[in-house]
mmCIF file of C-alpha atoms in Angstrom:
data_model
loop_
_atom_site.group_PDB
_atom_site.id
_atom_site.type_symbol
_atom_site.label_atom_id
_atom_site.label_comp_id
_atom_site.label_asym_id
_atom_site.label_seq_id
_atom_site.Cartn_x
_atom_site.Cartn_y
_atom_site.Cartn_z
ATOM 1 C CA UNK H 1 50.084 24.182 -39.118
ATOM 2 C CA UNK H 2 51.624 23.443 -35.729
ATOM 3 C CA UNK H 3 56.085 23.856 -35.168
ATOM 4 C CA UNK H 4 57.839 20.977 -32.756
ATOM 5 C CA UNK H 5 61.439 21.513 -33.206
ATOM 6 C CA UNK H 6 63.927 19.147 -31.335
ATOM 7 C CA UNK H 7 60.727 16.689 -34.069
ATOM 8 C CA UNK H 8 63.711 13.969 -34.247
ATOM 9 C CA UNK H 9 64.111 13.723 -30.727
ATOM 10 C CA UNK H 10 62.558 11.382 -28.144
ATOM 11 C CA UNK H 11 59.883 13.715 -26.580
ATOM 12 C CA UNK H 12 59.624 15.457 -30.209
ATOM 13 C CA UNK H 13 58.525 12.113 -32.159
ATOM 14 C CA UNK H 14 56.467 11.343 -29.171
ATOM 15 C CA UNK H 15 54.355 14.446 -29.159
ATOM 16 C CA UNK H 16 54.469 14.104 -33.048
ATOM 17 C CA UNK H 17 52.896 10.885 -33.076
ATOM 18 C CA UNK H 18 49.918 12.594 -30.489
ATOM 19 C CA UNK H 19 49.326 14.853 -32.976
ATOM 20 C CA UNK H 20 48.472 13.065 -35.177
ATOM 21 C CA UNK H 21 46.196 11.323 -32.985
ATOM 22 C CA UNK H 22 44.391 13.930 -32.693
ATOM 23 C CA UNK H 23 44.088 14.433 -36.586
ATOM 24 C CA UNK H 24 46.820 17.759 -36.611
ATOM 25 C CA UNK H 25 48.487 16.366 -39.606
ATOM 26 C CA UNK H 26 50.223 19.340 -40.936
ATOM 27 C CA UNK H 27 52.674 19.723 -38.710
ATOM 28 C CA UNK H 28 56.256 21.087 -38.772
ATOM 29 C CA UNK H 29 59.095 19.768 -37.606
ATOM 30 C CA UNK H 30 62.523 21.081 -37.813
ATOM 31 C CA UNK H 31 65.535 20.064 -36.688
ATOM 32 C CA UNK H 32 69.397 19.028 -37.197
ATOM 33 C CA UNK H 33 67.465 15.741 -39.272
ATOM 34 C CA UNK H 34 71.486 14.689 -39.783
ATOM 35 C CA UNK H 35 71.912 11.949 -37.334
ATOM 36 C CA UNK H 36 70.018 9.561 -39.256
ATOM 37 C CA UNK H 37 69.697 7.056 -35.696
ATOM 38 C CA UNK H 38 67.239 9.815 -34.213
ATOM 39 C CA UNK H 39 65.424 9.487 -38.239
ATOM 40 C CA UNK H 40 62.802 6.545 -37.483
ATOM 41 C CA UNK H 41 61.117 8.704 -34.514
ATOM 42 C CA UNK H 42 59.533 10.341 -37.512
ATOM 43 C CA UNK H 43 58.868 7.282 -39.399
ATOM 44 C CA UNK H 44 54.759 6.529 -40.735
ATOM 45 C CA UNK H 45 53.636 10.003 -38.871
ATOM 46 C CA UNK H 46 52.188 12.232 -40.835
ATOM 47 C CA UNK H 47 54.932 15.004 -41.252
ATOM 48 C CA UNK H 48 53.489 17.726 -43.785
ATOM 49 C CA UNK H 49 57.357 19.378 -44.138
ATOM 50 C CA UNK H 50 60.821 19.203 -42.825
ATOM 51 C CA UNK H 51 63.162 22.151 -41.642
ATOM 52 C CA UNK H 52 66.236 21.489 -41.083
ATOM 53 C CA UNK H 53 67.137 23.811 -37.319
ATOM 54 C CA UNK H 54 69.826 26.594 -38.792
ATOM 55 C CA UNK H 55 67.073 27.225 -41.484
ATOM 56 C CA UNK H 56 64.253 27.689 -39.465
ATOM 57 C CA UNK H 57 63.802 31.905 -38.867
ATOM 58 C CA UNK H 58 63.667 32.425 -42.460
ATOM 59 C CA UNK H 59 61.165 29.935 -42.601
ATOM 60 C CA UNK H 60 58.479 31.334 -39.637
ATOM 61 C CA UNK H 61 59.633 34.437 -41.856
ATOM 62 C CA UNK H 62 57.651 33.321 -44.792
ATOM 63 C CA UNK H 63 55.432 32.042 -43.408
ATOM 64 C CA UNK H 64 54.516 32.458 -40.177
ATOM 65 C CA UNK H 65 49.820 32.958 -41.219
ATOM 66 C CA UNK H 66 49.779 30.052 -41.087
ATOM 67 C CA UNK H 67 51.082 28.539 -37.764
ATOM 68 C CA UNK H 68 48.667 27.529 -35.310
ATOM 69 C CA UNK H 69 51.668 26.510 -32.240
ATOM 70 C CA UNK H 70 54.172 26.340 -31.482
ATOM 71 C CA UNK H 71 56.230 23.354 -29.582
ATOM 72 C CA UNK H 72 59.592 24.150 -29.057
ATOM 73 C CA UNK H 73 61.409 20.691 -27.873
ATOM 74 C CA UNK H 74 64.397 21.323 -29.032
ATOM 75 C CA UNK H 75 67.012 21.324 -27.103
ATOM 76 C CA UNK H 76 70.917 19.913 -26.300
ATOM 77 C CA UNK H 77 70.087 17.887 -23.082
ATOM 78 C CA UNK H 78 73.199 15.973 -22.291
ATOM 79 C CA UNK H 79 74.357 16.728 -18.612
ATOM 80 C CA UNK H 80 77.617 15.252 -19.296
ATOM 81 C CA UNK H 81 78.922 17.847 -21.888
ATOM 82 C CA UNK H 82 80.003 21.042 -20.352
ATOM 83 C CA UNK H 83 80.949 22.793 -23.916
ATOM 84 C CA UNK H 84 78.869 25.247 -22.639
ATOM 85 C CA UNK H 85 78.832 27.503 -26.168
ATOM 86 C CA UNK H 86 77.227 24.104 -27.247
ATOM 87 C CA UNK H 87 74.098 24.709 -24.753
ATOM 88 C CA UNK H 88 74.304 28.839 -24.808
ATOM 89 C CA UNK H 89 74.164 28.505 -28.495
ATOM 90 C CA UNK H 90 71.040 25.827 -28.804
ATOM 91 C CA UNK H 91 69.612 26.274 -25.449
ATOM 92 C CA UNK H 92 69.405 29.895 -24.087
ATOM 93 C CA UNK H 93 70.383 32.005 -27.396
ATOM 94 C CA UNK H 94 67.676 30.018 -29.844
ATOM 95 C CA UNK H 95 64.959 29.618 -27.517
ATOM 96 C CA UNK H 96 65.110 33.611 -26.533
ATOM 97 C CA UNK H 97 64.618 34.014 -30.734
ATOM 98 C CA UNK H 98 61.596 31.738 -30.945
ATOM 99 C CA UNK H 99 60.459 33.811 -27.862
ATOM 100 C CA UNK H 100 60.379 36.882 -30.274
ATOM 101 C CA UNK H 101 59.826 35.894 -33.021
ATOM 102 C CA UNK H 102 56.376 33.723 -31.089
ATOM 103 C CA UNK H 103 55.765 37.866 -29.363
ATOM 104 C CA UNK H 104 55.699 39.394 -33.528
ATOM 105 C CA UNK H 105 53.618 37.166 -35.139
ATOM 106 C CA UNK H 106 51.252 35.645 -32.188
ATOM 107 C CA UNK H 107 51.805 32.720 -31.896
ATOM 108 C CA UNK H 108 51.542 30.413 -28.503
ATOM 109 C CA UNK H 109 54.761 28.336 -27.328
ATOM 110 C CA UNK H 110 55.355 25.887 -25.073
ATOM 111 C CA UNK H 111 58.636 25.507 -24.102
ATOM 112 C CA UNK H 112 61.175 22.618 -22.639
ATOM 113 C CA UNK H 113 62.357 23.235 -18.853
ATOM 114 C CA UNK H 114 63.927 20.570 -17.137
ATOM 115 C CA UNK H 115 63.723 19.443 -13.219
ATOM 116 C CA UNK H 116 67.716 19.848 -13.600
ATOM 117 C CA UNK H 117 66.981 23.410 -12.810
ATOM 118 C CA UNK H 118 66.119 22.389 -9.279
ATOM 119 C CA UNK H 119 69.833 21.433 -8.616
ATOM 120 C CA UNK H 120 70.022 18.386 -5.366
ATOM 121 C CA UNK H 121 66.705 20.299 -4.126
ATOM 122 C CA UNK H 122 68.275 22.520 -1.668
ATOM 123 C CA UNK H 123 64.887 24.568 -2.298
ATOM 124 C CA UNK H 124 62.606 22.125 -2.791
ATOM 125 C CA UNK H 125 60.632 21.153 -6.442
ATOM 126 C CA UNK H 126 57.256 23.996 -6.171
ATOM 127 C CA UNK H 127 57.524 25.036 -9.409
ATOM 128 C CA UNK H 128 56.749 28.912 -7.466
ATOM 129 C CA UNK H 129 58.671 31.748 -10.685
ATOM 130 C CA UNK H 130 59.687 33.454 -7.629
ATOM 131 C CA UNK H 131 61.639 31.121 -6.439
ATOM 132 C CA UNK H 132 63.539 30.399 -9.904
ATOM 133 C CA UNK H 133 66.038 32.985 -10.101
ATOM 134 C CA UNK H 134 67.807 31.470 -6.726
ATOM 135 C CA UNK H 135 67.709 28.099 -8.001
ATOM 136 C CA UNK H 136 70.994 26.486 -8.496
ATOM 137 C CA UNK H 137 71.697 23.966 -11.275
ATOM 138 C CA UNK H 138 74.801 21.265 -10.933
ATOM 139 C CA UNK H 139 75.512 20.965 -14.600
ATOM 140 C CA UNK H 140 75.394 23.209 -18.207
ATOM 141 C CA UNK H 141 72.903 21.810 -18.788
ATOM 142 C CA UNK H 142 70.554 22.823 -16.347
ATOM 143 C CA UNK H 143 72.359 26.109 -15.894
ATOM 144 C CA UNK H 144 71.111 26.853 -19.636
ATOM 145 C CA UNK H 145 68.086 25.698 -19.402
ATOM 146 C CA UNK H 146 67.633 28.892 -15.989
ATOM 147 C CA UNK H 147 68.953 30.506 -17.595
ATOM 148 C CA UNK H 148 66.144 30.698 -20.068
ATOM 149 C CA UNK H 149 63.165 30.804 -18.065
ATOM 150 C CA UNK H 150 64.732 33.013 -16.047
ATOM 151 C CA UNK H 151 65.447 35.472 -18.885
ATOM 152 C CA UNK H 152 61.150 34.770 -19.190
ATOM 153 C CA UNK H 153 60.325 36.108 -16.201
ATOM 154 C CA UNK H 154 62.361 38.943 -16.697
ATOM 155 C CA UNK H 155 61.048 39.980 -19.827
ATOM 156 C CA UNK H 156 58.027 42.371 -20.542
ATOM 157 C CA UNK H 157 56.624 41.050 -23.475
ATOM 158 C CA UNK H 158 55.518 37.440 -23.486
ATOM 159 C CA UNK H 159 53.566 35.616 -26.372
ATOM 160 C CA UNK H 160 49.899 36.303 -25.917
ATOM 161 C CA UNK H 161 50.237 32.538 -24.483
ATOM 162 C CA UNK H 162 53.725 31.088 -23.341
ATOM 163 C CA UNK H 163 54.098 27.753 -20.545
ATOM 164 C CA UNK H 164 57.243 26.821 -19.860
ATOM 165 C CA UNK H 165 57.153 22.834 -18.792
ATOM 166 C CA UNK H 166 60.085 21.807 -16.451
ATOM 167 C CA UNK H 167 60.062 17.653 -16.683
ATOM 168 C CA UNK H 168 60.966 15.059 -14.216
ATOM 169 C CA UNK H 169 62.369 11.563 -15.253
ATOM 170 C CA UNK H 170 61.299 11.116 -18.414
ATOM 171 C CA UNK H 171 61.052 7.660 -19.983
ATOM 172 C CA UNK H 172 58.946 5.878 -23.145
ATOM 173 C CA UNK H 173 59.632 4.686 -26.174
ATOM 174 C CA UNK H 174 62.030 6.315 -28.900
ATOM 175 C CA UNK H 175 64.492 7.204 -25.995
ATOM 176 C CA UNK H 176 66.616 4.341 -28.647
ATOM 177 C CA UNK H 177 69.491 6.644 -30.375
ATOM 178 C CA UNK H 178 69.550 8.701 -26.309
ATOM 179 C CA UNK H 179 72.338 6.263 -25.888
ATOM 180 C CA UNK H 180 73.909 7.210 -21.847
ATOM 181 C CA UNK H 181 71.430 9.727 -21.747
ATOM 182 C CA UNK H 182 68.163 7.524 -22.242
ATOM 183 C CA UNK H 183 66.243 6.841 -19.055
ATOM 184 C CA UNK H 184 67.176 3.639 -16.366
ATOM 185 C CA UNK H 185 64.380 2.163 -17.535
ATOM 186 C CA UNK H 186 66.291 1.805 -20.918
ATOM 187 C CA UNK H 187 69.200 0.770 -19.881
ATOM 188 C CA UNK H 188 67.740 -2.028 -17.107
ATOM 189 C CA UNK H 189 65.857 -3.450 -19.984
ATOM 190 C CA UNK H 190 68.436 -3.770 -22.607
ATOM 191 C CA UNK H 191 70.784 -4.803 -19.525
ATOM 192 C CA UNK H 192 68.599 -8.032 -18.506
ATOM 193 C CA UNK H 193 68.016 -8.800 -22.123
ATOM 194 C CA UNK H 194 71.280 -9.486 -22.818
ATOM 195 C CA UNK H 195 72.557 -10.577 -19.310
ATOM 196 C CA UNK H 196 69.413 -11.798 -17.394
ATOM 197 C CA UNK H 197 70.362 -9.341 -14.893
ATOM 198 C CA UNK H 198 71.044 -5.255 -13.999
ATOM 199 C CA UNK H 199 72.956 -3.225 -11.943
ATOM 200 C CA UNK H 200 71.833 0.081 -10.004
ATOM 201 C CA UNK H 201 74.737 3.789 -8.698
ATOM 202 C CA UNK H 202 75.358 2.422 -4.666
ATOM 203 C CA UNK H 203 74.801 5.262 -3.058
ATOM 204 C CA UNK H 204 77.075 7.812 -1.881
ATOM 205 C CA UNK H 205 75.026 9.691 0.128
ATOM 206 C CA UNK H 206 74.661 8.219 3.725
ATOM 207 C CA UNK H 207 70.846 9.328 4.165
ATOM 208 C CA UNK H 208 70.338 6.943 1.007
ATOM 209 C CA UNK H 209 71.117 3.362 1.184
ATOM 210 C CA UNK H 210 71.572 0.959 -1.851
ATOM 211 C CA UNK H 211 69.160 1.570 -4.079
ATOM 212 C CA UNK H 212 66.429 4.116 -2.478
ATOM 213 C CA UNK H 213 67.755 7.165 -4.600
ATOM 214 C CA UNK H 214 65.034 8.157 -5.171
ATOM 215 C CA UNK H 215 63.356 10.338 -9.405
ATOM 216 C CA UNK H 216 59.800 11.534 -10.771
ATOM 217 C CA UNK H 217 59.756 8.875 -13.151
ATOM 218 C CA UNK H 218 57.264 10.721 -15.680
ATOM 219 C CA UNK H 219 56.070 8.015 -18.524
ATOM 220 C CA UNK H 220 56.113 10.542 -22.344
ATOM 221 C CA UNK H 221 51.585 9.641 -23.012
ATOM 222 C CA UNK H 222 51.512 11.204 -19.734
ATOM 223 C CA UNK H 223 54.088 14.214 -21.109
ATOM 224 C CA UNK H 224 52.497 14.244 -24.719
ATOM 225 C CA UNK H 225 48.221 15.084 -23.135
ATOM 226 C CA UNK H 226 50.001 18.068 -20.852
ATOM 227 C CA UNK H 227 51.195 19.714 -23.924
ATOM 228 C CA UNK H 228 47.366 18.947 -25.454
ATOM 229 C CA UNK H 229 46.068 19.882 -23.222
ATOM 230 C CA UNK H 230 48.195 23.673 -22.968
ATOM 231 C CA UNK H 231 47.457 24.193 -27.104
ATOM 232 C CA UNK H 232 43.413 23.207 -25.613
ATOM 233 C CA UNK H 233 43.513 25.888 -23.049
ATOM 234 C CA UNK H 234 45.588 28.614 -23.906
ATOM 235 C CA UNK H 235 45.941 30.552 -20.482
ATOM 236 C CA UNK H 236 47.512 31.387 -17.524
ATOM 237 C CA UNK H 237 50.464 31.402 -18.996
ATOM 238 C CA UNK H 238 53.844 30.410 -16.709
ATOM 239 C CA UNK H 239 55.972 27.540 -15.512
ATOM 240 C CA UNK H 240 54.476 24.268 -14.318
ATOM 241 C CA UNK H 241 55.939 21.249 -12.853
ATOM 242 C CA UNK H 242 55.920 18.073 -15.263
ATOM 243 C CA UNK H 243 56.389 14.839 -13.178
ATOM 244 C CA UNK H 244 54.031 12.344 -11.323
ATOM 245 C CA UNK H 245 54.710 14.058 -8.895
ATOM 246 C CA UNK H 246 55.186 11.260 -7.121
ATOM 247 C CA UNK H 247 59.264 9.567 -6.668
ATOM 248 C CA UNK H 248 59.938 6.512 -6.073
ATOM 249 C CA UNK H 249 63.522 4.440 -5.496
ATOM 250 C CA UNK H 250 65.628 2.917 -8.437
ATOM 251 C CA UNK H 251 65.214 -1.079 -7.007
ATOM 252 C CA UNK H 252 60.628 -0.440 -7.896
ATOM 253 C CA UNK H 253 62.531 0.586 -10.732
ATOM 254 C CA UNK H 254 64.455 -1.841 -11.805
ATOM 255 C CA UNK H 255 61.833 -5.109 -10.332
ATOM 256 C CA UNK H 256 59.542 -2.866 -12.300
ATOM 257 C CA UNK H 257 61.243 -3.723 -14.918
ATOM 258 C CA UNK H 258 62.452 -7.883 -13.927
ATOM 259 C CA UNK H 259 58.605 -8.307 -13.304
ATOM 260 C CA UNK H 260 57.228 -6.871 -16.662
ATOM 261 C CA UNK H 261 60.282 -8.861 -18.605
ATOM 262 C CA UNK H 262 58.949 -12.186 -16.406
ATOM 263 C CA UNK H 263 62.745 -12.520 -15.151
ATOM 264 C CA UNK H 264 63.431 -12.793 -11.367
ATOM 265 C CA UNK H 265 65.084 -9.751 -9.970
ATOM 266 C CA UNK H 266 69.084 -9.965 -10.182
ATOM 267 C CA UNK H 267 71.152 -6.733 -9.633
ATOM 268 C CA UNK H 268 74.552 -6.269 -8.724
ATOM 269 C CA UNK H 269 75.377 -2.319 -7.049
ATOM 270 C CA UNK H 270 78.440 -0.999 -8.490
ATOM 271 C CA UNK H 271 80.249 2.767 -8.221
ATOM 272 C CA UNK H 272 78.428 5.974 -9.397
ATOM 273 C CA UNK H 273 80.287 7.128 -11.877
ATOM 274 C CA UNK H 274 82.950 9.996 -10.311
ATOM 275 C CA UNK H 275 82.163 12.372 -13.585
ATOM 276 C CA UNK H 276 78.389 13.463 -12.191
ATOM 277 C CA UNK H 277 79.270 11.666 -8.062
ATOM 278 C CA UNK H 278 79.497 14.741 -6.908
ATOM 279 C CA UNK H 279 76.371 16.487 -9.387
ATOM 280 C CA UNK H 280 73.948 13.790 -8.363
ATOM 281 C CA UNK H 281 70.150 14.255 -7.601
ATOM 282 C CA UNK H 282 69.382 11.297 -5.059
ATOM 283 C CA UNK H 283 66.000 12.889 -4.468
ATOM 284 C CA UNK H 284 63.345 14.230 -6.705
ATOM 285 C CA UNK H 285 60.001 14.642 -6.766
ATOM 286 C CA UNK H 286 57.232 16.939 -8.593
ATOM 287 C CA UNK H 287 55.077 19.743 -7.265
ATOM 288 C CA UNK H 288 51.905 19.030 -9.315
ATOM 289 C CA UNK H 289 49.486 20.907 -7.717
ATOM 290 C CA UNK H 290 49.780 24.385 -9.984
ATOM 291 C CA UNK H 291 49.289 22.121 -13.274
ATOM 292 C CA UNK H 292 46.571 20.903 -11.211
ATOM 293 C CA UNK H 293 44.631 24.190 -10.424
ATOM 294 C CA UNK H 294 45.001 25.216 -13.955
ATOM 295 C CA UNK H 295 42.278 22.359 -15.250
ATOM 296 C CA UNK H 296 44.625 19.287 -15.464
ATOM 297 C CA UNK H 297 42.793 16.113 -13.850
ATOM 298 C CA UNK H 298 43.969 13.197 -15.941
ATOM 299 C CA UNK H 299 46.079 10.574 -14.416
ATOM 300 C CA UNK H 300 49.645 9.827 -14.425
ATOM 301 C CA UNK H 301 50.480 6.512 -14.731
ATOM 302 C CA UNK H 302 51.436 4.894 -12.168
ATOM 303 C CA UNK H 303 55.635 3.769 -12.408
ATOM 304 C CA UNK H 304 54.530 -0.194 -12.271
ATOM 305 C CA UNK H 305 51.661 1.010 -15.336
ATOM 306 C CA UNK H 306 54.631 3.344 -17.321
ATOM 307 C CA UNK H 307 56.274 0.239 -17.257
ATOM 308 C CA UNK H 308 54.470 -2.363 -18.329
ATOM 309 C CA UNK H 309 53.207 -0.445 -20.873
ATOM 310 C CA UNK H 310 57.000 0.546 -22.012
ATOM 311 C CA UNK H 311 58.066 -2.665 -21.834
ATOM 312 C CA UNK H 312 55.484 -4.842 -23.062
ATOM 313 C CA UNK H 313 54.896 -2.714 -26.546
ATOM 314 C CA UNK H 314 57.873 -1.312 -26.894
ATOM 315 C CA UNK H 315 61.114 -2.515 -25.610
ATOM 316 C CA UNK H 316 60.277 -6.277 -26.155
ATOM 317 C CA UNK H 317 58.429 -6.068 -29.690
ATOM 318 C CA UNK H 318 61.260 -2.958 -30.220
ATOM 319 C CA UNK H 319 58.573 -0.616 -31.788
ATOM 320 C CA UNK H 320 58.143 2.770 -31.886
ATOM 321 C CA UNK H 321 55.072 5.511 -30.581
#
């Protein structure tokens, strides 16, 4: 059996699809299954059992001997949520308990961290573990992910294999339910489809022109390929960046979305909302040499390749991965 927490979510459901492609069908899907808008992400997937996240540890105590691998993708990911108790429960304490169970039952573990841990990038975007205690995230979500990373690095006991993955800006199928937290590509597609035009945030940083803000965008299919690699690799435990390694502008993103939809670009700039303005990342780019150094050699899709596949094969026909 392979456990996937956050199974109904964006990345978790895409991972299950990828595992099914590899003929791993004894999937234990762990999540809060009360949100009906997320259940479509699991339709058609081969899943052995669904386990409520609050009942998961009791379930694991009774079934640990059958578990081959645990992917802990579940988390509260809303960067505009400021109730720290939610993050403390779901992102920190829950993750610590998973870590401890993986040690107790000798289960290899891959868990989701985030590039939100890097804050404004004052120390760069290098996944050197010695820098992690010095990072200054910009919101409670990033703080919770960094708190768990730091806790992991302080532990004397570990699962026999573990990896934390700092996701950069992931986009792709199955994010339909994410509302404000969905990728800019998803929002661009929806705006263009409805109005024939789209809005981008104006720059409030004198070092960046409007639309020239840069992010490391990574296609979700590349993300889940890395998961599968690590499941088979099971060596070189540590915390790794997971981005494309190439920063691109929001104008690149917008123009490629228009192009994939075969519509002439029409872009309007609007002020960045004040509630996120002082916490806005103007540049992110993952240093990917660490993952490459342990043998991961697959090509990461360019922004052009990812957007074309996402728009033409998923967004336009309304399909799921």
